[in-house]
Structure formats: C-alpha cells, structure tokens
PDB file of C-alpha atoms in Angstrom:
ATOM      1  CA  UNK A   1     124.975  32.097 -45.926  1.00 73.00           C
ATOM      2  CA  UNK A   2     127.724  30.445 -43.823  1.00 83.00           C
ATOM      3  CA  UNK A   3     131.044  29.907 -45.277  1.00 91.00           C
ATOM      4  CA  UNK A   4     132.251  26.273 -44.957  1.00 95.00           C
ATOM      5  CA  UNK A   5     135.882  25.068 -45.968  1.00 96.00           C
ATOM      6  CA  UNK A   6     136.833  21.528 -45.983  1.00 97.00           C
ATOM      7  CA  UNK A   7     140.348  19.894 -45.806  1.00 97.00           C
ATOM      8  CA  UNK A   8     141.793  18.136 -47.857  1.00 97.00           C
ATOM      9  CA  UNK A   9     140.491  19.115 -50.950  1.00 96.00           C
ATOM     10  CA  UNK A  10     141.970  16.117 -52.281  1.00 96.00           C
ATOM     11  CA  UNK A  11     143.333  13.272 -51.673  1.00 97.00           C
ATOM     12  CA  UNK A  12     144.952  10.027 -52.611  1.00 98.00           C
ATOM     13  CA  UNK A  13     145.458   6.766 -50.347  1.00 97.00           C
ATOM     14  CA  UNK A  14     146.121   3.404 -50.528  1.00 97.00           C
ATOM     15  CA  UNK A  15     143.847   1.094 -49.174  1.00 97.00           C
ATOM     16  CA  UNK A  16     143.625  -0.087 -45.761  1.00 97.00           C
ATOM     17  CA  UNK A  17     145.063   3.323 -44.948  1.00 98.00           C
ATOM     18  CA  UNK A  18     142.703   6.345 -42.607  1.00 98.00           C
ATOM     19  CA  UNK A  19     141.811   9.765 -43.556  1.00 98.00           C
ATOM     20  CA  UNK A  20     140.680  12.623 -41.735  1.00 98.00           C
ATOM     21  CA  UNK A  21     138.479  15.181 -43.487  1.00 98.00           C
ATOM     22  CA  UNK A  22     137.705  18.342 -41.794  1.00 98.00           C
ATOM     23  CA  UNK A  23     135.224  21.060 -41.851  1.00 98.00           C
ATOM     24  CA  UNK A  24     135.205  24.374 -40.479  1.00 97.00           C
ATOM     25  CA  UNK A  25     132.197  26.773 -41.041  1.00 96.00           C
ATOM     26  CA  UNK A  26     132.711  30.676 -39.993  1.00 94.00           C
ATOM     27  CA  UNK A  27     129.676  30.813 -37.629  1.00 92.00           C
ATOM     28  CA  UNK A  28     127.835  29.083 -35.423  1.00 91.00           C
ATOM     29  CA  UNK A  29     125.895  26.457 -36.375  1.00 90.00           C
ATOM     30  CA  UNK A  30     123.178  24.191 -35.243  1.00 88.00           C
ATOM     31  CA  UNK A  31     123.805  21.376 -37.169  1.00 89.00           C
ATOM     32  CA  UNK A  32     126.147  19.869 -39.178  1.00 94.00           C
ATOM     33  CA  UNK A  33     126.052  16.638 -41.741  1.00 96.00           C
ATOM     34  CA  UNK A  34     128.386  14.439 -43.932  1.00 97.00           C
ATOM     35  CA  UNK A  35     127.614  13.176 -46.900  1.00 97.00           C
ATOM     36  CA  UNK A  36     128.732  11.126 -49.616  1.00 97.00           C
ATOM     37  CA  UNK A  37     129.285  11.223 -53.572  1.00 94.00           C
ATOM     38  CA  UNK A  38     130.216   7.735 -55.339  1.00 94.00           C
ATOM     39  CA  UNK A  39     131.172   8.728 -58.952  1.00 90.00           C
ATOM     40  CA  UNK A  40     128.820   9.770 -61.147  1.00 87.00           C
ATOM     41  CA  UNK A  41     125.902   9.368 -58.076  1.00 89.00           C
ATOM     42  CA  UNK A  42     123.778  11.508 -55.847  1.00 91.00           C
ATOM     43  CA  UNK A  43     124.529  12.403 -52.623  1.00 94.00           C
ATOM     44  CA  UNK A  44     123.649  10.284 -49.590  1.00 95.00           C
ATOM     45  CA  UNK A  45     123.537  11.218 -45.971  1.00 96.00           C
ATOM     46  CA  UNK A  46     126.123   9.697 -43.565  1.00 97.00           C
ATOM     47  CA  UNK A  47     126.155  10.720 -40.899  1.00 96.00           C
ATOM     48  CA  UNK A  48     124.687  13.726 -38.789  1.00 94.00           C
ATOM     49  CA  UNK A  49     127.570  15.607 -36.296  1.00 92.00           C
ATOM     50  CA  UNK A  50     126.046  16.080 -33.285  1.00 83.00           C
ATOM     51  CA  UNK A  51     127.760  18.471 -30.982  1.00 84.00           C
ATOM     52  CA  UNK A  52     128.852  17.083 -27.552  1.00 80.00           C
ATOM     53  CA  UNK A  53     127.557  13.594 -28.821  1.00 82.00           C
ATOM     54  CA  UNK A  54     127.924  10.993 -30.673  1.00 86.00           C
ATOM     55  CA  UNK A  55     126.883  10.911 -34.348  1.00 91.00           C
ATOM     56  CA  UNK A  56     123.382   9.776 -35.858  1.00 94.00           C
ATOM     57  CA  UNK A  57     124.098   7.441 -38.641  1.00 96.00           C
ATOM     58  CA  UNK A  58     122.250   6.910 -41.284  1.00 95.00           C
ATOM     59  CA  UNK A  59     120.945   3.039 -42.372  1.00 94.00           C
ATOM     60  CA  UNK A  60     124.278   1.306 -44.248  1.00 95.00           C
ATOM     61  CA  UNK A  61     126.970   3.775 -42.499  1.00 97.00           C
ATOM     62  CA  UNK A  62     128.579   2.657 -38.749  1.00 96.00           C
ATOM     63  CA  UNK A  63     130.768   4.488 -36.675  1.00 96.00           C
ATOM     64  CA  UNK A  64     133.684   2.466 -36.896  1.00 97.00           C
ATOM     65  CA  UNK A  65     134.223   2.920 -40.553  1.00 97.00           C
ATOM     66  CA  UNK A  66     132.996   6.657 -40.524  1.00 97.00           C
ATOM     67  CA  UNK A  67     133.764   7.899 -36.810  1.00 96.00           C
ATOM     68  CA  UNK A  68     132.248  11.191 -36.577  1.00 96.00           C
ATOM     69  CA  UNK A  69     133.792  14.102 -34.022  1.00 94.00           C
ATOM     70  CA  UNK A  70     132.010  18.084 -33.414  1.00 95.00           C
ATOM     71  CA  UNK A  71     133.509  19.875 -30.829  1.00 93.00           C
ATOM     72  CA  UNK A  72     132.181  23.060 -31.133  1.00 93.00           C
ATOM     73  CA  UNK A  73     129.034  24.846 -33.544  1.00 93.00           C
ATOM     74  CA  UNK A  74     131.785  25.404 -35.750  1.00 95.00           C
ATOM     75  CA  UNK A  75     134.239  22.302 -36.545  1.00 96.00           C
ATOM     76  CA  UNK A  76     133.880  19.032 -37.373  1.00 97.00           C
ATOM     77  CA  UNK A  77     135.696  15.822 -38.785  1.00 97.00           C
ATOM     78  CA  UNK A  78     135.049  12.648 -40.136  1.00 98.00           C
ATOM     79  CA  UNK A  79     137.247   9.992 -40.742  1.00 98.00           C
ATOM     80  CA  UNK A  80     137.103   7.281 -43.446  1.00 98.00           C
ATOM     81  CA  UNK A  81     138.975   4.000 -41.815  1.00 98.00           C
ATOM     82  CA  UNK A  82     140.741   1.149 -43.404  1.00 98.00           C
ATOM     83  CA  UNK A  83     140.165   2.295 -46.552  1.00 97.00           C
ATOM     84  CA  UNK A  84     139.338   0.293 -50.151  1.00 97.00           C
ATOM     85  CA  UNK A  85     138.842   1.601 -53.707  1.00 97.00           C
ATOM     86  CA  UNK A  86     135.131   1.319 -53.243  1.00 96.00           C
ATOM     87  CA  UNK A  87     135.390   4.397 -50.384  1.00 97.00           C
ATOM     88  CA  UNK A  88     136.710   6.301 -53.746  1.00 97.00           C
ATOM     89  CA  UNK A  89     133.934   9.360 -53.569  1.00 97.00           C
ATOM     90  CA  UNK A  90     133.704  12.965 -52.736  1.00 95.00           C
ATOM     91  CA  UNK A  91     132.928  13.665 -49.314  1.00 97.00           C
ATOM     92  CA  UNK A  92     130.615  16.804 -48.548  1.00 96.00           C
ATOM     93  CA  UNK A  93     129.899  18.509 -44.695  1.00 97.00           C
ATOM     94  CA  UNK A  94     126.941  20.880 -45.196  1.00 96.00           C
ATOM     95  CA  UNK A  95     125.480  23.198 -42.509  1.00 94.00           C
ATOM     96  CA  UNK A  96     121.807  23.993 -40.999  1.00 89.00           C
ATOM     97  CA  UNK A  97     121.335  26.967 -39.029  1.00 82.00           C
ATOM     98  CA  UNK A  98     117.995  26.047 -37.851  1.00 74.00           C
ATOM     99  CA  UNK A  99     117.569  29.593 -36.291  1.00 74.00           C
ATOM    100  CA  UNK A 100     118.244  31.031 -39.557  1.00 72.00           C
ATOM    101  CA  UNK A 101     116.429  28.541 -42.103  1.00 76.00           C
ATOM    102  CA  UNK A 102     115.676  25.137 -43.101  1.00 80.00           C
ATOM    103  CA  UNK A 103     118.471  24.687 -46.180  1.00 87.00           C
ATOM    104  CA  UNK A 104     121.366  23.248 -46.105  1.00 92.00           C
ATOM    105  CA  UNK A 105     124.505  24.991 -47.551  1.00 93.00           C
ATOM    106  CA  UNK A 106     127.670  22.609 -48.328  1.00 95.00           C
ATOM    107  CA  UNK A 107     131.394  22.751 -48.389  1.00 95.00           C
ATOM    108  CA  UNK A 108     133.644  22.412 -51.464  1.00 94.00           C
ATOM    109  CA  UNK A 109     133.933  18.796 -50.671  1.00 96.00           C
ATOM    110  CA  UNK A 110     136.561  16.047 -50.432  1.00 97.00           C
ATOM    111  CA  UNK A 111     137.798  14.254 -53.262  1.00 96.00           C
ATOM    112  CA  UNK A 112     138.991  10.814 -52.299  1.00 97.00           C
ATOM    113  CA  UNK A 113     140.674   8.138 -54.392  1.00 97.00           C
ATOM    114  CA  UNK A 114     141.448   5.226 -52.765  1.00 98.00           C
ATOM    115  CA  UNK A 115     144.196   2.874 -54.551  1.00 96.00           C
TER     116      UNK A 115
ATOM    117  CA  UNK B   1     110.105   5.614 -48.949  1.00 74.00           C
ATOM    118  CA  UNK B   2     110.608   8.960 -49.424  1.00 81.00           C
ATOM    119  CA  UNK B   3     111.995   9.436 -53.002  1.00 90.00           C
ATOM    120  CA  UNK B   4     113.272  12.280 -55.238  1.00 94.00           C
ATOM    121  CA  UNK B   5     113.164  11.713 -59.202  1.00 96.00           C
ATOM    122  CA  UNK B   6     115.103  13.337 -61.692  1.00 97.00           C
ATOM    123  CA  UNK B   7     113.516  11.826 -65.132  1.00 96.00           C
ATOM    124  CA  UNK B   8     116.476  13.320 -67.161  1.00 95.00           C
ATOM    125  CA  UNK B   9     119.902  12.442 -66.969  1.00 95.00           C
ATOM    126  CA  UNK B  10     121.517  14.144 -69.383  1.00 97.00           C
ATOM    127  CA  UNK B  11     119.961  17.505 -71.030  1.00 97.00           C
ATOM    128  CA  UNK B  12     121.691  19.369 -74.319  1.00 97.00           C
ATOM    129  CA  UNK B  13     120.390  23.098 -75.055  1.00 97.00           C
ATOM    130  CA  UNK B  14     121.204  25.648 -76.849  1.00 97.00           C
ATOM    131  CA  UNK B  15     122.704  28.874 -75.424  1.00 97.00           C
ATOM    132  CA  UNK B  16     119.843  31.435 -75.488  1.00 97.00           C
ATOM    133  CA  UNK B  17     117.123  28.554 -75.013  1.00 98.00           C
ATOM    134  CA  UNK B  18     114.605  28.135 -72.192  1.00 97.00           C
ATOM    135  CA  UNK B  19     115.229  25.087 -69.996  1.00 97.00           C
ATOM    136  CA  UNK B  20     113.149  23.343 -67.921  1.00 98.00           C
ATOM    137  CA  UNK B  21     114.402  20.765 -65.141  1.00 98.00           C
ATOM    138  CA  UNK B  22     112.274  18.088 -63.780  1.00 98.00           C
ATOM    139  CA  UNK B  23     111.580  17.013 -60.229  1.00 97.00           C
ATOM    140  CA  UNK B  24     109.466  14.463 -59.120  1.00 96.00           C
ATOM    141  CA  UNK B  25     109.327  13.269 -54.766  1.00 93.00           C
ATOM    142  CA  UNK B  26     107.004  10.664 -53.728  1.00 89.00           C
ATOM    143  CA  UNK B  27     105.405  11.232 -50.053  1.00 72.00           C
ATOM    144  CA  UNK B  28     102.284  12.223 -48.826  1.00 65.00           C
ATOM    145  CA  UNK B  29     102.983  15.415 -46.928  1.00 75.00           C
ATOM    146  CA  UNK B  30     104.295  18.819 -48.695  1.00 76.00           C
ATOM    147  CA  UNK B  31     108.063  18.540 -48.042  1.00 85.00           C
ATOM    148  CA  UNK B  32     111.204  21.421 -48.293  1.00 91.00           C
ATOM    149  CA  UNK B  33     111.840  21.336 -51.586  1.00 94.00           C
ATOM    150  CA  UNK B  34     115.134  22.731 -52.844  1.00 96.00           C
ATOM    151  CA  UNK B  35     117.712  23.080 -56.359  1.00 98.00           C
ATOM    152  CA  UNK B  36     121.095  22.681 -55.926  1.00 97.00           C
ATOM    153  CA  UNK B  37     123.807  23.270 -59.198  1.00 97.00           C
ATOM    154  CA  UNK B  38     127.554  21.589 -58.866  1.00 95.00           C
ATOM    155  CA  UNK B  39     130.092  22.712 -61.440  1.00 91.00           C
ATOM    156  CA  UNK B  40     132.972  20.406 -62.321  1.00 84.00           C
ATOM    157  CA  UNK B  41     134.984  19.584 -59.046  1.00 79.00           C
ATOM    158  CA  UNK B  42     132.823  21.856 -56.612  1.00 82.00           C
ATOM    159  CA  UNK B  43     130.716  21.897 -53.845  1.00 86.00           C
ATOM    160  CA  UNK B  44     127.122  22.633 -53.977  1.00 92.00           C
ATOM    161  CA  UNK B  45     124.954  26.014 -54.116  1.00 95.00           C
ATOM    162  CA  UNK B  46     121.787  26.248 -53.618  1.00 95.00           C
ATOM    163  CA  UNK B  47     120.070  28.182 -56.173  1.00 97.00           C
ATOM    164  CA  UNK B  48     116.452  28.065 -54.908  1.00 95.00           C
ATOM    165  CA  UNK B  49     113.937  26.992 -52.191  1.00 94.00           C
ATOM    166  CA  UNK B  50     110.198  26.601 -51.348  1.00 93.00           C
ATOM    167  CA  UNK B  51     108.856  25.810 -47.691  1.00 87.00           C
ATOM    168  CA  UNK B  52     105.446  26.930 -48.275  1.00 86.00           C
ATOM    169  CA  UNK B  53     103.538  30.068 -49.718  1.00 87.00           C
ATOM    170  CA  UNK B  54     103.864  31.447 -53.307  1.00 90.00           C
ATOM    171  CA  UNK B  55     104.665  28.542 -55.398  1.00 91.00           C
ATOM    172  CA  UNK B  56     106.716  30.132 -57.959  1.00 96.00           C
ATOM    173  CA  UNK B  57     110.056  30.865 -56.342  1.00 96.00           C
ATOM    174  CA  UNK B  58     112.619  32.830 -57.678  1.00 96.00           C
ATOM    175  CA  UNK B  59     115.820  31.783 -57.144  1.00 96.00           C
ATOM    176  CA  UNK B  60     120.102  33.186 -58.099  1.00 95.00           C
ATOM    177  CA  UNK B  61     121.524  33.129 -61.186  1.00 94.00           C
ATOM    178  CA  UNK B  62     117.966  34.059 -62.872  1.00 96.00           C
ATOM    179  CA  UNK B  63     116.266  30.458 -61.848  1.00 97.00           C
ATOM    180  CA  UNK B  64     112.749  30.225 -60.840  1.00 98.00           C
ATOM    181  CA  UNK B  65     110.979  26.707 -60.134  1.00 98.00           C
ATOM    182  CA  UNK B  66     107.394  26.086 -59.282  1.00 97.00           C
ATOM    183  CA  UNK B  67     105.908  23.482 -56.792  1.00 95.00           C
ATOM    184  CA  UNK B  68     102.947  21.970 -58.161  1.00 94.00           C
ATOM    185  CA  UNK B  69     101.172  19.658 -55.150  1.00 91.00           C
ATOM    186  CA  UNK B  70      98.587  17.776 -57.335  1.00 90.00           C
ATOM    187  CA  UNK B  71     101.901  16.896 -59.261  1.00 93.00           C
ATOM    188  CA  UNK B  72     104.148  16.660 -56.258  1.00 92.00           C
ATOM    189  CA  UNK B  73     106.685  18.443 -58.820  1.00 95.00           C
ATOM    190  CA  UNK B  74     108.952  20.939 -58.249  1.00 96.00           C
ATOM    191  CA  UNK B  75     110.639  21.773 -61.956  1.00 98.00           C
ATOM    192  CA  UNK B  76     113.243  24.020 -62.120  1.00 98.00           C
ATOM    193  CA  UNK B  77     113.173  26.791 -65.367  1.00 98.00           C
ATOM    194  CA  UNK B  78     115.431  29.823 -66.717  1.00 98.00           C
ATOM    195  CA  UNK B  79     114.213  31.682 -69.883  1.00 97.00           C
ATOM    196  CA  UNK B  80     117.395  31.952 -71.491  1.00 97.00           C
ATOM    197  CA  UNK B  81     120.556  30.121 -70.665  1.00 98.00           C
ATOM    198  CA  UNK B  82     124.121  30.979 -70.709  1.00 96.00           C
ATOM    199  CA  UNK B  83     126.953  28.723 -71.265  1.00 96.00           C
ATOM    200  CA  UNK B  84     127.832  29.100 -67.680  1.00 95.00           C
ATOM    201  CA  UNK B  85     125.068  27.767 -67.036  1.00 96.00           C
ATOM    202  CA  UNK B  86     126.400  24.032 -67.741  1.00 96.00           C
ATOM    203  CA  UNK B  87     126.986  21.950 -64.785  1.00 96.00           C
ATOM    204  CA  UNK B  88     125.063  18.976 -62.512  1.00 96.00           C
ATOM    205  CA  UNK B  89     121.363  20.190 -60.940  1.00 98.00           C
ATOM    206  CA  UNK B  90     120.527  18.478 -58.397  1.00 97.00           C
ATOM    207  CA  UNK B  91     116.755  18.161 -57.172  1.00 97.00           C
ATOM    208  CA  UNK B  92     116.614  17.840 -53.026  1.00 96.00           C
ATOM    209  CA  UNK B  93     113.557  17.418 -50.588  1.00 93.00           C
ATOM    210  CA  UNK B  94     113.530  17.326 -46.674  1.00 90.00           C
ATOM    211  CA  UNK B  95     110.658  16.589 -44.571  1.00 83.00           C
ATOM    212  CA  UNK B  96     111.901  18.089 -41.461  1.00 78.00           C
ATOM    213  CA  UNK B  97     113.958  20.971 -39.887  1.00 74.00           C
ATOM    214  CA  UNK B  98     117.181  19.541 -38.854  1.00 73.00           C
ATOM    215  CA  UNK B  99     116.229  16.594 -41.033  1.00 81.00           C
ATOM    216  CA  UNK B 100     118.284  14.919 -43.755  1.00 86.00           C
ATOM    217  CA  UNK B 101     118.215  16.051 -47.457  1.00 91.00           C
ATOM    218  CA  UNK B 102     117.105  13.070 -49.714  1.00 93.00           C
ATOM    219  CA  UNK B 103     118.295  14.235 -53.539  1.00 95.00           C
ATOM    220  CA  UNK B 104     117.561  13.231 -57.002  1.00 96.00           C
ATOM    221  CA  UNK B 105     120.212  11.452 -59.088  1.00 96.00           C
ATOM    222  CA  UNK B 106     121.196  14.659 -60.793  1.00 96.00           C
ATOM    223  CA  UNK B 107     120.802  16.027 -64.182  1.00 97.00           C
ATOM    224  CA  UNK B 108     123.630  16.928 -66.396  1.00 96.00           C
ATOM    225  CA  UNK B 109     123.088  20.492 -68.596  1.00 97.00           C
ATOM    226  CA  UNK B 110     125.089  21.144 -71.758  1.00 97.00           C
ATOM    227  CA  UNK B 111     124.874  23.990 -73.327  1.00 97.00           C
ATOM    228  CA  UNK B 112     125.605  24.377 -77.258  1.00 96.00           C
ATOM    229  CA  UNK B 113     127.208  27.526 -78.403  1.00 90.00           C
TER     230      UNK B 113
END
C-alpha cells in the first residue's frame, strides 16, 4: 500500500485565520480525497483532488472555504479559510490507485483546533 | 440514500474473548464493503475488504468479516482479542471505483484485562 504523510500533524489557530494542510503519497496515484472528522464523528467526504482540475465537492462543502490544489499523482493540499471553532476536526487525504484496487488507504491526518 | 450503520457505539470485552462488530448499509446493489480500525490520534488502516467472491474475508491483525446479501451485513469478527486490539472500527461502503467512501459512525472496543 502507498505511504501517505500529511502536514501539519497538528495544529492550533485562531479563528478567522487560514491553514494549509498537505499531503504527499510516495507513488503515483489516481486519485486522491479529503475528508473530514468533527469530534467524536465519522468521516465525511470533502472534497475529491482532481489532478490538473478543479476539485469535486461534495453536497455542504464549497471551494472557497475548502480550496482544493493537486499538482501532480503525488501531492496535494487543502486549505481551511477564515477559520471558526466549529472547523475544529481532524482532516484526513486518503489515496485510490484505481489500477491497483478499489480501497482507499489514508494519511495520519490533521488535527485542527480552531480558537 | 446510501447509508452505513454501526448499531453499537461503544463495545467492552474481555481480553481472550471473541468479538463480533456489526455493519449494516442500506442500497439495493452489492457495494465495496470495507473495515477500517483508528487508534487514539491516528490515521486509518484498513484491516479488510470484500468486492465480490468468497464472502468470508480474511483480513490483518487476525480479522475476518463476512458479507451476508439477504442481510446486506458485513460484521466484522476475531476469535480472541488482545488488548491492542482497543481502538475505533469503522464500517465503510463504496458503490463505485473512484467513488467516495460513505462510513458508519464508528464503534469504540475496550478491552478488559
């Protein structure tokens, strides 16, 4: 399975503030998501990287408060903008190698605290 | 909509035990159907998956689960569990290649000594 770091590991910011999150995976990969953990939750889907265009975003989620870069099969970044306490989560990037599978395998994650 | 359940929060056994893990989606066609564990402040790892064939799948760490279609289950099970073992399982199902993962709320293990 790929291996998939994300930085920061941690983080904490005051609100109305921006942070970038980024993920690097060390192969080639077809695609790439973000996702979200709210305390004590699930996971929900974001956002999907797409490379060379813009992000799909899932129902709730917009660009402008979650813009979305991928560069290349192997990096990518999302940003969490003007920030308020209720963006306080963990942010995940997992990757899909649809030439090698169907699962998804996910990075350490983010864990945000917004004050 | 598409819809994962996890019936049990919050699951207490003893070390040694057998444990069983509940799963529950709601759609009509036979989707991926995955486990995922999360210890304390980590990412995720999968531990097993089924896409279609056998329907008892073996997975790491000595975790098998079996997909039951009349049931649209997919319970997760390890004869004897380890204190390690403790941590957040997660339940996940995707209908496509490519495709979003929709997961389960989670279930919390503890494991007694």
């Amino acid at each position: 399975s790929a291996v998939i770091s994300q930085k920061p590991s941690r983080d904490i910011c005051q609100r109305g503030t921006s942070l970038t999150i980024q993920c690097q995976v060390d192969s080639q990969v077809t695609m790439m998501f973000w996702y979200r953990q709210q305390p004590g939750q699930s996971l929900t889907l974001i956002a999907t990287a797409n490379q060379g265009s813009e992000a799909t975003y899932e129902s709730g989620f917009v660009i402008d408060k979650f813009p979305i870069s991928r560069p290349n099969l192997t990096f990518s970044t999302l940003t969490v903008s003007n920030m308020s306490p209720e963006d306080s989560s963990i942010y995940l990037c997992s990757v899909e190698d649809l030439e090698r599978g169907v699962e998804q395998y996910f990075g350490p994650g983010t864990r945000l605290t917004v004050t | 909509a598409q819809s994962v359940t996890q019936p049990d929060i919050h699951i207490t056994v003893s070390e040694g035990a057998s444990l069983e893990l509940r799963c529950n989606y709601s759609y009509g066609a036979t989707p991926y159907l995955f486990w995922y564990v999360q210890s304390p402040g980590q990412g995720l790892q999968l531990l097993l998956k089924y896409f279609s064939g056998d329907t008892l799948v073996q997975g790491i760490k000595g975790f098998e689960a079996e997909f039951k279609r009349s049931q649209s289950s997919f319970n997760l099970r390890k004869p004897s569990v380890h204190w390690s073992d403790a941590a957040e399982y997660f339940c996940a199902v995707g209908y496509n290649q490519g495709g979003k993962l929709i997961f389960g709320q989670g279930t919390e293990l503890s494991v007694k000594p």
